[in-house]
Short mmCIF file of C-alpha atoms and ligand atoms in Angstrom, two decimals:
data_model
loop_
_atom_site.label_atom_id
_atom_site.label_comp_id
_atom_site.label_asym_id
_atom_site.label_seq_id
_atom_site.Cartn_x
_atom_site.Cartn_y
_atom_site.Cartn_z
CA MET W 8 87.90 106.24 79.10
CA LYS W 9 90.07 108.15 81.29
CA ARG W 10 88.31 109.53 84.45
CA PRO W 11 90.19 111.25 87.11
CA PHE W 12 91.15 110.12 90.34
CA VAL W 13 89.46 112.30 91.89
CA ASP W 14 85.35 112.76 92.22
CA ALA W 15 84.12 115.69 91.24
CA GLN W 16 82.32 115.95 94.58
CA THR W 17 85.32 115.85 96.54
CA LEU W 18 87.11 117.88 93.88
CA ARG W 19 84.86 120.94 94.07
CA SER W 20 85.72 120.68 98.54
CA ILE W 21 89.30 120.62 97.20
CA ALA W 22 89.23 123.72 95.50
CA SER W 23 87.34 125.45 97.97
CA GLU W 24 90.19 125.56 100.17
CA TYR W 25 93.12 125.74 97.78
CA PRO W 26 92.40 128.52 94.89
CA THR W 27 92.87 127.27 91.14
CA PRO W 28 95.14 126.65 89.59
CA PHE W 29 96.93 123.95 91.36
CA HIS W 30 98.93 120.38 90.83
CA LEU W 31 97.09 118.13 92.67
CA TYR W 32 98.61 114.28 93.89
CA ASP W 33 97.13 110.93 94.18
CA GLU W 34 99.55 108.95 96.89
CA ARG W 35 97.52 106.07 96.43
CA GLY W 36 98.02 105.55 93.01
CA ILE W 37 101.89 106.59 93.25
CA ARG W 38 102.30 103.75 95.59
CA GLU W 39 100.30 101.14 94.65
CA ASN W 40 102.39 101.48 90.72
CA ALA W 41 105.88 101.94 93.17
CA ARG W 42 104.63 98.54 94.48
CA ARG W 43 103.67 96.90 90.84
CA LEU W 44 107.38 98.41 89.91
CA HIS W 45 109.21 96.52 92.35
CA GLN W 46 107.20 93.67 91.62
CA ALA W 47 107.99 93.36 89.10
CA PHE W 48 111.54 93.43 89.14
CA ALA W 49 111.61 91.27 93.00
CA TRP W 50 113.48 88.38 90.60
CA ASN W 51 116.93 90.82 91.44
CA PRO W 52 117.83 91.19 94.61
CA GLY W 53 119.50 94.40 94.01
CA PHE W 54 116.91 96.37 92.35
CA LYS W 55 116.49 100.23 92.86
CA GLU W 56 114.65 102.80 91.19
CA TYR W 57 115.87 106.07 91.51
CA PHE W 58 113.02 108.24 90.86
CA ALA W 59 114.87 111.14 88.56
CA VAL W 60 113.84 114.23 90.89
CA LYS W 61 113.63 116.64 87.89
CA ALA W 62 110.27 115.02 86.81
CA THR W 63 108.21 116.50 89.81
CA PRO W 64 111.03 118.03 92.96
CA ASN W 65 108.40 117.91 95.99
CA PRO W 66 109.80 117.04 99.20
CA ALA W 67 106.37 115.10 99.94
CA ILE W 68 106.60 113.13 96.75
CA LEU W 69 110.21 112.31 97.40
CA GLU W 70 109.22 111.15 100.56
CA ILE W 71 106.29 109.05 99.45
CA LEU W 72 109.16 107.09 97.09
CA ARG W 73 111.95 106.58 99.78
CA GLU W 74 108.55 104.85 101.71
CA GLU W 75 108.11 102.84 99.14
CA GLY W 76 111.99 101.97 98.58
CA CYS W 77 113.08 104.60 96.08
CA GLY W 78 116.04 106.82 95.69
CA VAL W 79 116.76 109.79 93.88
CA ASP W 80 118.22 110.61 90.21
CA CYS W 81 119.61 113.87 90.28
CA ALA W 82 121.17 116.00 87.94
CA THR W 83 121.97 119.61 89.07
CA LEU W 84 123.59 121.27 92.47
CA THR W 85 119.78 121.88 93.64
CA GLU W 86 118.35 118.49 92.79
CA LEU W 87 121.23 117.28 94.80
CA MET W 88 120.03 119.83 97.69
CA LEU W 89 116.90 119.09 97.90
CA ALA W 90 117.62 114.93 97.77
CA GLU W 91 120.15 115.89 100.74
CA ALA W 92 117.63 118.21 102.75
CA VAL W 93 114.56 114.80 102.12
CA GLY W 94 117.31 112.18 103.95
CA PHE W 95 118.15 110.85 101.07
CA ALA W 96 122.40 109.55 101.28
CA GLY W 97 125.03 107.65 99.54
CA HIS W 98 124.15 104.84 97.24
CA GLU W 99 120.70 106.31 97.53
CA ILE W 100 120.97 109.04 95.33
CA MET W 101 121.99 108.59 91.88
CA PHE W 102 123.91 111.65 89.46
CA SER W 103 123.14 111.48 86.08
CA SER W 104 124.61 114.65 84.94
CA ASN W 105 125.83 116.42 81.90
CA MET W 106 128.20 118.84 81.02
CA THR W 107 128.73 119.24 84.84
CA PRO W 108 130.08 121.31 86.39
CA PHE W 109 132.83 120.91 89.39
CA GLU W 110 130.86 122.27 91.65
CA ASP W 111 128.08 119.49 91.24
CA PHE W 112 130.53 116.68 91.55
CA GLN W 113 131.84 118.03 94.85
CA LEU W 114 128.36 117.97 96.19
CA ALA W 115 127.84 115.01 94.77
CA HIS W 116 130.96 113.66 96.06
CA LYS W 117 130.25 114.54 99.54
CA LEU W 118 126.85 113.38 99.29
CA GLY W 119 128.88 110.28 98.59
CA ALA W 120 126.02 109.47 95.57
CA ILE W 121 126.81 107.25 92.73
CA ILE W 122 128.72 109.33 89.97
CA ASN W 123 127.51 107.96 86.31
CA LEU W 124 129.69 109.88 83.77
CA ASP W 125 128.68 111.82 80.93
CA ASP W 126 132.32 112.05 79.03
CA LEU W 127 135.69 110.77 78.95
CA THR W 128 136.82 114.66 80.07
CA ASP W 129 134.85 114.08 83.31
CA VAL W 130 137.77 111.51 84.08
CA GLU W 131 140.06 115.05 84.23
CA TYR W 132 137.30 116.06 86.46
CA PHE W 133 137.06 113.06 88.80
CA GLN W 134 140.54 113.62 90.15
CA ARG W 135 140.09 116.83 91.43
CA LEU W 136 137.70 115.36 94.13
CA PRO W 137 138.92 114.57 97.29
CA SER W 138 139.02 110.73 96.81
CA ILE W 139 138.42 108.73 94.12
CA PRO W 140 134.74 106.90 94.65
CA GLU W 141 135.07 102.75 95.12
CA THR W 142 131.30 102.91 92.37
CA VAL W 143 131.23 104.95 89.17
CA CYS W 144 128.76 104.40 86.44
CA LEU W 145 129.27 105.22 82.69
CA ARG W 146 126.56 107.06 80.55
CA TYR W 147 127.13 104.99 77.02
CA ASN W 148 125.74 106.36 73.59
CA PRO W 149 125.64 103.51 71.14
CA GLY W 150 124.90 106.35 68.36
CA GLY W 151 123.10 106.02 65.14
CA ASN W 152 119.22 105.04 65.29
CA PHE W 153 117.58 103.32 68.35
CA ARG W 154 115.24 100.91 66.64
CA LEU W 155 113.06 98.65 68.07
CA THR W 156 110.84 95.96 66.01
CA ASN W 157 112.71 98.18 63.05
CA GLU W 158 110.67 101.18 63.78
CA ILE W 159 112.76 103.70 64.95
CA MET W 160 112.18 105.61 68.80
CA ASP W 161 115.19 107.64 68.94
CA THR W 162 118.57 108.95 67.06
CA PRO W 163 121.32 108.41 69.42
CA GLY W 164 123.67 109.86 67.18
CA GLU W 165 121.94 113.49 67.78
CA ALA W 166 122.45 113.28 71.37
CA LYS W 167 124.35 115.39 73.65
CA TYR W 168 124.75 112.14 76.24
CA GLY W 169 127.06 109.61 77.03
CA LEU W 170 130.46 108.01 76.08
CA THR W 171 130.68 106.12 72.78
CA ARG W 172 131.56 102.91 72.69
CA THR W 173 135.64 103.05 72.19
CA GLN W 174 135.59 105.98 75.03
CA LEU W 175 134.40 103.57 77.29
CA THR W 176 136.68 101.42 77.40
CA GLU W 177 139.45 103.89 77.27
CA ALA W 178 137.26 105.75 80.61
CA VAL W 179 137.59 101.98 82.23
CA THR W 180 140.74 101.71 81.99
CA GLN W 181 141.91 104.73 82.82
CA LEU W 182 139.62 104.11 86.23
CA LEU W 183 140.79 101.15 87.00
CA GLN W 184 144.39 102.48 87.15
CA LEU W 185 142.88 105.35 89.28
CA GLY W 186 141.29 102.62 91.44
CA VAL W 187 137.40 102.44 91.22
CA GLY W 188 136.39 98.84 91.94
CA LYS W 189 133.14 98.78 90.72
CA PHE W 190 131.70 99.92 87.67
CA GLY W 191 127.82 100.00 86.42
CA LEU W 192 126.57 101.24 83.24
CA HIS W 193 123.37 103.11 81.91
CA ALA W 194 122.16 104.45 78.90
CA PHE W 195 118.55 106.61 77.87
CA LEU W 196 117.99 105.71 74.82
CA ALA W 197 114.40 106.44 74.29
CA SER W 198 111.95 108.58 76.13
CA ASN W 199 108.16 107.44 76.53
CA VAL W 200 108.21 104.55 75.61
CA THR W 201 104.68 102.44 76.29
CA SER W 202 106.35 99.48 74.34
CA ASN W 203 106.99 96.78 76.79
CA ASP W 204 110.25 95.86 74.47
CA TYR W 205 112.62 98.99 75.52
CA TYR W 206 113.53 98.22 78.48
CA PRO W 207 114.33 94.46 77.91
CA THR W 208 115.66 95.31 74.43
CA LEU W 209 117.91 98.50 75.92
CA ALA W 210 118.73 95.56 78.62
CA LYS W 211 120.27 93.10 75.95
CA MET W 212 121.84 95.95 74.60
CA LEU W 213 123.61 97.02 77.89
CA PHE W 214 124.38 93.16 79.20
CA GLU W 215 126.15 92.80 75.96
CA VAL W 216 128.56 95.76 76.36
CA VAL W 217 128.92 95.21 80.07
CA ARG W 218 129.81 91.54 79.06
CA ASP W 219 132.53 93.16 76.51
CA LEU W 220 133.99 96.20 78.65
CA GLN W 221 134.67 92.86 81.58
CA ALA W 222 136.19 90.63 79.57
CA GLU W 223 138.20 93.39 77.91
CA THR W 224 139.65 95.20 80.71
CA GLY W 225 139.44 92.95 83.76
CA ALA W 226 136.82 95.49 85.36
CA ARG W 227 134.55 94.57 87.82
CA PHE W 228 131.19 95.61 87.05
CA THR W 229 127.85 94.99 89.79
CA PHE W 230 125.00 96.97 88.10
CA VAL W 231 123.10 98.02 84.99
CA ASN W 232 121.71 101.27 85.04
CA LEU W 233 118.57 101.56 82.76
CA SER W 234 117.50 104.78 83.69
CA GLY W 235 113.68 105.99 82.31
CA GLY W 236 111.81 106.27 79.49
CA ILE W 237 108.60 104.20 79.78
CA GLY W 238 105.99 105.86 79.00
CA VAL W 239 102.33 106.30 80.05
CA PRO W 240 99.49 106.23 77.96
CA TYR W 241 98.41 110.03 78.18
CA LEU W 242 95.96 109.56 75.15
CA PRO W 243 92.21 107.90 75.48
CA GLY W 244 92.49 104.18 74.47
CA GLN W 245 96.26 103.71 74.38
CA GLU W 246 97.79 100.70 75.85
CA PRO W 247 99.35 101.21 79.24
CA ALA W 248 102.77 99.62 79.58
CA ASP W 249 102.84 96.38 81.74
CA ILE W 250 105.66 97.10 83.98
CA SER W 251 105.49 92.94 84.98
CA ARG W 252 106.16 91.91 81.27
CA ILE W 253 108.83 94.69 81.35
CA GLY W 254 110.27 93.06 84.23
CA ALA W 255 109.87 89.76 82.72
CA GLY W 256 111.75 90.60 79.06
CA VAL W 257 114.41 92.07 81.07
CA GLU W 258 114.78 88.95 83.49
CA GLN W 259 114.80 86.45 80.43
CA ALA W 260 117.66 88.55 79.02
CA PHE W 261 119.62 88.78 82.15
CA GLN W 262 119.61 84.48 81.89
CA ASP W 263 120.26 84.42 78.19
CA ILE W 264 123.01 86.96 78.25
CA LEU W 265 124.28 87.79 82.01
CA VAL W 266 124.23 84.63 84.33
CA PRO W 267 125.99 82.48 81.37
CA GLU W 268 129.01 84.73 81.89
CA GLY W 269 129.41 84.42 86.05
CA LEU W 270 127.47 87.92 85.89
CA GLY W 271 124.25 87.26 88.17
CA HIS W 272 125.34 89.19 90.86
CA LEU W 273 124.28 92.08 88.56
CA ALA W 274 121.77 94.81 90.32
CA ILE W 275 119.28 96.29 88.49
CA MET W 276 118.91 100.00 88.41
CA THR W 277 115.69 102.48 86.74
CA GLU W 278 115.53 106.07 86.48
CA LEU W 279 111.57 106.70 85.65
CA GLY W 280 109.92 109.70 86.37
CA ARG W 281 107.77 109.96 83.62
CA PHE W 282 106.37 106.50 84.66
CA MET W 283 106.50 106.77 88.41
CA LEU W 284 104.30 110.13 88.36
CA ALA W 285 102.79 111.15 85.83
CA PRO W 286 99.30 109.38 85.64
CA TYR W 287 98.88 110.60 89.80
CA GLY W 288 98.76 114.31 89.11
CA HIS W 289 95.84 116.24 87.59
CA LEU W 290 96.33 120.10 87.00
CA ILE W 291 93.14 121.67 88.12
CA ALA W 292 92.10 125.15 86.91
CA THR W 293 88.84 126.71 86.33
CA ALA W 294 87.36 128.01 83.27
CA ILE W 295 87.23 132.14 83.40
CA ARG W 296 86.65 132.78 79.61
CA HIS W 297 84.37 131.81 77.03
CA LYS W 298 85.75 133.71 73.58
CA ASN W 299 84.00 132.78 70.15
CA ILE W 300 85.71 134.24 67.09
CA HIS W 301 86.68 131.98 64.59
CA LYS W 302 87.43 129.29 66.85
CA ASN W 303 85.32 128.70 70.36
CA TYR W 304 88.13 129.18 73.02
CA ILE W 305 87.96 128.04 76.63
CA GLY W 306 89.84 130.80 79.20
CA LEU W 307 91.73 129.19 82.19
CA ASP W 308 93.19 130.35 84.86
CA ALA W 309 96.34 128.01 84.27
CA CYS W 310 98.14 128.54 81.32
CA ALA W 311 101.38 127.02 79.77
CA ALA W 312 103.84 128.40 82.56
CA ASN W 313 101.82 125.86 84.71
CA LEU W 314 102.17 122.79 82.27
CA MET W 315 104.72 123.16 79.09
CA ARG W 316 104.34 120.15 77.55
CA PRO W 317 101.54 120.90 74.60
CA ALA W 318 103.31 124.13 73.81
CA MET W 319 107.31 122.41 74.17
CA TYR W 320 105.83 119.18 72.49
CA GLY W 321 102.24 119.25 71.30
CA SER W 322 101.88 116.73 73.68
CA TYR W 323 98.56 115.35 74.24
CA HIS W 324 96.98 116.01 77.76
CA HIS W 325 93.35 114.62 78.01
CA ILE W 326 91.21 116.82 79.86
CA THR W 327 87.68 115.95 81.56
CA VAL W 328 85.42 118.36 83.75
CA ALA W 329 84.09 117.86 86.82
CA GLY W 330 80.96 116.66 86.76
CA LYS W 331 80.80 116.28 83.55
CA GLU W 332 82.96 112.91 82.83
CA ASP W 333 79.26 111.20 81.36
CA HIS W 334 78.21 114.17 79.25
CA PRO W 335 78.26 114.16 75.97
CA CYS W 336 81.71 115.28 74.16
CA ASP W 337 79.55 117.77 71.78
CA HIS W 338 81.26 120.79 71.66
CA ILE W 339 84.68 121.32 69.83
CA TYR W 340 86.83 123.51 71.69
CA ASP W 341 90.47 125.10 72.60
CA VAL W 342 91.44 125.09 75.58
CA VAL W 343 93.86 128.00 76.30
CA GLY W 344 95.76 129.60 78.78
CA GLY W 345 96.55 133.71 78.79
CA LEU W 346 100.04 133.69 77.61
CA CYS W 347 100.98 136.76 74.78
CA GLU W 348 102.20 133.99 73.04
CA ASN W 349 99.63 131.63 71.03
CA ASN W 350 100.96 128.23 71.71
CA ASP W 351 99.50 128.75 74.77
CA LYS W 352 96.41 125.94 74.11
CA PHE W 353 96.60 122.86 76.35
CA ALA W 354 94.07 121.42 73.32
CA ILE W 355 92.99 122.75 69.50
CA ASN W 356 89.53 121.16 68.68
CA ARG W 357 89.03 119.33 70.77
CA HIS W 358 85.67 117.15 72.05
CA LEU W 359 84.19 118.23 75.16
CA PRO W 360 80.80 118.79 77.15
CA ARG W 361 79.71 122.07 77.67
CA ILE W 362 81.69 124.36 80.05
CA GLU W 363 80.29 126.80 81.49
CA GLN W 364 82.53 129.61 83.47
CA GLY W 365 83.34 128.59 86.98
CA ASP W 366 83.88 124.59 85.86
CA LEU W 367 86.61 123.03 87.57
CA VAL W 368 88.80 122.01 84.51
CA VAL W 369 91.06 118.48 85.25
CA ILE W 370 93.90 118.44 82.67
CA HIS W 371 95.16 114.29 83.26
CA ASP W 372 99.04 113.12 83.68
CA THR W 373 100.64 116.10 85.11
CA GLY W 374 102.42 113.92 87.62
CA ALA W 375 105.60 114.31 86.09
CA HIS W 376 107.42 117.02 83.78
CA GLY W 377 104.32 119.03 85.12
CA PHE W 378 105.13 121.85 87.65
CA SER W 379 108.24 121.30 87.37
CA MET W 380 109.18 122.92 84.00
CA GLY W 381 107.00 125.70 85.18
CA TYR W 382 108.42 128.94 84.35
CA ASN W 383 107.85 133.00 84.77
CA TYR W 384 106.60 134.29 81.67
CA ASN W 385 104.77 136.96 81.23
CA GLY W 386 104.76 137.10 84.81
CA LYS W 387 103.22 134.21 85.46
CA LEU W 388 103.50 133.09 88.95
CA ARG W 389 104.10 129.30 89.46
CA SER W 390 100.20 127.12 91.31
CA ALA W 391 100.38 125.28 94.34
CA GLU W 392 101.08 121.83 94.45
CA VAL W 393 98.64 119.42 96.53
CA LEU W 394 99.18 115.75 97.44
CA LEU W 395 95.27 113.92 97.97
CA ARG W 396 96.45 111.38 101.00
CA MET W 397 95.41 107.59 101.18
CA ASP W 398 92.87 108.78 104.06
CA GLY W 399 91.03 111.14 101.68
CA SER W 400 92.56 114.40 103.39
CA THR W 401 94.94 116.76 101.02
CA LYS W 402 97.74 118.42 102.71
CA LEU W 403 99.34 121.74 100.68
CA ILE W 404 102.86 120.44 99.78
CA ARG W 405 103.69 123.67 97.79
CA ARG W 406 102.40 127.24 98.44
CA ALA W 407 101.07 129.04 95.55
CA GLU W 408 104.04 132.07 94.12
CA THR W 409 103.17 135.31 94.90
CA PRO W 410 104.06 138.25 93.43
CA ALA W 411 106.91 138.79 95.97
CA ASP W 412 108.13 135.73 94.72
CA TYR W 413 108.41 136.94 91.39
CA PHE W 414 109.74 140.38 92.92
CA ALA W 415 112.17 138.68 94.99
CA THR W 416 115.61 138.64 92.17
CA LEU W 417 115.02 142.71 91.88
CA GLU W 418 115.88 145.22 94.42
CA LEU W 419 112.72 146.88 93.71
CA PRO W 420 109.86 147.76 96.26
CA ILE W 421 106.47 146.05 95.53
CA PRO W 422 104.14 148.15 94.55
CA SER W 423 101.64 149.28 97.11
CA SER W 424 98.24 148.23 94.94
CA ARG W 425 99.16 145.16 95.68
CA THR W 426 100.30 145.17 99.49
C1 LIG U 516 115.34 112.97 82.48
C2 LIG U 516 115.25 111.71 82.94
C3 LIG U 516 115.30 110.34 83.27
C4 LIG U 516 113.52 110.39 83.19
O1 LIG U 516 113.34 110.04 82.40
P1 LIG U 516 111.64 110.02 81.88
O2 LIG U 516 111.49 109.68 80.62
O3 LIG U 516 110.72 110.72 83.19
O4 LIG U 516 111.45 108.15 82.80
C5 LIG U 516 115.52 109.16 83.97
N1 LIG U 516 117.46 110.00 83.79
C6 LIG U 516 118.16 110.54 83.31
C7 LIG U 516 119.09 111.06 82.92
C8 LIG U 516 117.31 111.66 82.73
O5 LIG U 516 117.40 113.32 81.70
#
C-alpha cells in the first residue's frame, strides 16, 4: 500500500498556508535515498551521481543534492545557467546534450563541464571552442533492441542519441589528435527500469566497449557514465529497485571485465533523475468539482499542465485522499483537470474512497518529470513548489505563476479586472 510522506493533519496545515495546487517535496526522503545510492557505489572511489536537472530544475532541490555529494547533468543553455547559479562548476557538471547549438557548448566549456558528445559532427564544433578540453565523454548507441533476460526493454536502433560503434572509434581517433587526454563512455538505453539487472547489464556492455576502444586506439579511459534510467514503483505493490544489489551487480561486472585489464581505476558515474526524486514529490490538489454523466468525475484544481505524464504516456500515478488513506476504495472515478483536452485525466476508472468537494487529493511520485514538464496550455499557470524540510517546517521554493507571468512575453496591458 502506498502512503503519502506527509500525514493528513500536516498536509491540511501546509495547504492552509500555500493554496493548492502545489508540488510538495520531502527533504528527508531525498537525502536518505541519495545516501543509499552513495552507499551502494562506495566500492568505487571515483563514483559520482550527476542529477539530471530536467527532472526537477529547482535550485533548492539541486542544493540539497549538492550537499549530498551530487553533481548535475545538464542538456541545455538554461540548465547550465541554473547549475552555475546554484554554484556547480567544473567537473561537477556533466553536459549530456543532443542536437546541440554551439552557444550551449560554449557555456559548458566556459563552466569547465565534462562535455558528453552525442555525434561525430560534434567533434567539428569542438574545434571551434577556445580550447580543447582535457576530458571528453562519448555517448554510445549500440542500435538494435536492448534486452534484459530476453525481454525487449527499449529500441536504441530507433533512438536519435549517440554514436554508432564504428563512429566511436573514429571520434576517439580524431579527439586524440586534437589532444584530448581522458575519455569517458556513456549510454542511456532504457528508461524507468525497476529491474536490478539494468545497470549491471549496461555496465558490462560499456566496460567491454571501453576495453576494446582502449586496445584499438590507445586512448586513456577514466570513467564510465551509466546515465539515468533506474525506475521507481509507481504502482502499489510494485517491487522497487534494490540499489544495493544494483551497485553490487555493477561491481561484479567491474571485477570481471575491467580489473583484469588493468582498468580498475575507472570511475563510475550516473545521471539519475527519476530514481533520485520521483517518490519524494507529491502534487497536492483540491477536489473542486463533482460531475456525474456517463461516468463519475472528480475535477481537481490541478491539471495536466501541472503533471503531464498521465496525459502524455498514460502513466499510472497513485492517488490518495488526505485523511481517507484507510477508507475503503468503494467508488470509481475519473480524476481530471480542467483543460479542454480529454486526455487531461490523472486517473481513469480508479477505485477511491468517496471524495467530497474540498478534499485534499495527493498524487504520488511526482518529484521527477512532474513540475518540470509543465506547460501553459489553455492559459493554465504553473504551480508553486514547496519543500517539507527535515525539521517539519516548510519553505516556498518556487512561487506559483500569476497572470502577469503569463502575459510577460506579450506587449499587452494586463486587463484591469485582475490588477
Ligand atoms: C533524462 C535523462 C537522464 C535522467 O533520466 P531518468 O530516467 O530520470 O533517470 C539522464 N541522462 C540523460 C542524458 C537524460 O536525457
